[in-house]
Amino acid sequence: MSISKFKYFFDCCVGSWMAQRTYHNLTHQEVERSLTEFTIEPLSSALKTKVLIDNQQPDLPNINDLCGYHLGF
């Protein structure tokens, strides 16, 4: 798979999302519902650089070409 398809997939994920789940416990005849709200945002060049520094990696001249996303709950 090419990196452009990978980047396109995550670019399509940017935004606010809601996930609903239902758990069924048939043994106890119980139903539990769960809701999670989250957002996905692209990282700025400054945050990409911070991630590299925090992980003891060298800064890259093509930092803007790298994928990077923030998942927030």
Short mmCIF file of C-alpha atoms in Angstrom, two decimals:
data_model
loop_
_atom_site.label_atom_id
_atom_site.label_comp_id
_atom_site.label_asym_id
_atom_site.label_seq_id
_atom_site.Cartn_x
_atom_site.Cartn_y
_atom_site.Cartn_z
CA MET A 1 0.00 0.00 0.00
CA SER A 2 1.35 3.43 -0.88
CA ILE A 3 1.82 6.13 1.76
CA SER A 4 -0.60 8.39 -0.13
CA LYS A 5 -3.46 5.93 0.47
CA PHE A 6 -2.51 5.71 4.14
CA LYS A 7 -2.45 9.53 4.43
CA TYR A 8 -5.77 9.83 2.54
CA PHE A 9 -7.44 7.38 4.94
CA PHE A 10 -6.40 9.37 8.02
CA ASP A 11 -7.20 12.70 6.37
CA CYS A 12 -10.75 11.38 5.91
CA CYS A 13 -10.89 10.55 9.65
CA VAL A 14 -10.24 14.16 10.75
CA GLY A 15 -13.22 15.53 12.68
CA SER A 16 -15.47 14.77 15.64
CA TRP A 17 -16.79 11.26 16.06
CA MET A 18 -19.17 9.30 18.27
CA ALA A 19 -19.04 5.52 18.78
CA GLN A 20 -21.91 3.61 20.39
CA ARG A 21 -21.62 0.03 21.57
CA THR A 22 -24.01 -2.43 23.14
CA TYR A 23 -22.83 -5.32 25.30
CA HIS A 24 -25.13 -8.30 25.90
CA ASN A 25 -24.53 -10.58 28.88
CA LEU A 26 -26.83 -13.48 28.11
CA THR A 27 -25.96 -15.35 31.32
CA HIS A 28 -27.36 -12.54 33.49
CA GLN A 29 -29.86 -11.16 30.96
CA GLU A 30 -28.13 -7.75 31.10
CA VAL A 31 -27.60 -5.12 28.43
CA GLU A 32 -25.02 -2.36 28.79
CA ARG A 33 -24.70 0.58 26.44
CA SER A 34 -21.56 2.66 26.04
CA LEU A 35 -20.89 5.94 24.21
CA THR A 36 -17.48 7.40 23.36
CA GLU A 37 -16.97 10.81 21.78
CA PHE A 38 -13.59 11.70 20.28
CA THR A 39 -11.87 14.05 17.84
CA ILE A 40 -9.06 13.51 15.37
CA GLU A 41 -6.95 16.50 14.34
CA PRO A 42 -3.81 16.78 12.21
CA LEU A 43 -0.64 17.69 14.11
CA SER A 44 1.05 21.01 13.44
CA SER A 45 4.69 21.02 12.33
CA ALA A 46 5.66 22.21 15.83
CA LEU A 47 3.92 19.22 17.46
CA LYS A 48 5.46 16.79 14.96
CA THR A 49 8.88 18.19 15.87
CA LYS A 50 8.07 17.79 19.59
CA VAL A 51 7.09 14.14 19.04
CA LEU A 52 10.42 13.51 17.31
CA ILE A 53 12.39 15.28 20.06
CA ASP A 54 10.48 13.49 22.85
CA ASN A 55 11.33 10.18 21.18
CA GLN A 56 14.99 11.14 20.70
CA GLN A 57 14.70 11.20 16.91
CA PRO A 58 16.40 13.75 14.66
CA ASP A 59 14.41 16.64 13.23
CA LEU A 60 13.55 16.10 9.57
CA PRO A 61 13.61 18.71 6.82
CA ASN A 62 10.41 17.30 5.26
CA ILE A 63 8.41 17.40 8.53
CA ASN A 64 5.37 18.89 6.74
CA ASP A 65 5.18 15.81 4.50
CA LEU A 66 4.91 13.43 7.47
CA CYS A 67 1.55 12.19 8.71
CA GLY A 68 0.65 13.00 12.27
CA TYR A 69 -2.69 13.07 14.07
CA HIS A 70 -3.95 13.82 17.57
CA LEU A 71 -6.71 11.65 19.03
CA GLY A 72 -8.59 13.40 21.82
CA PHE A 73 -11.37 12.12 24.07
#
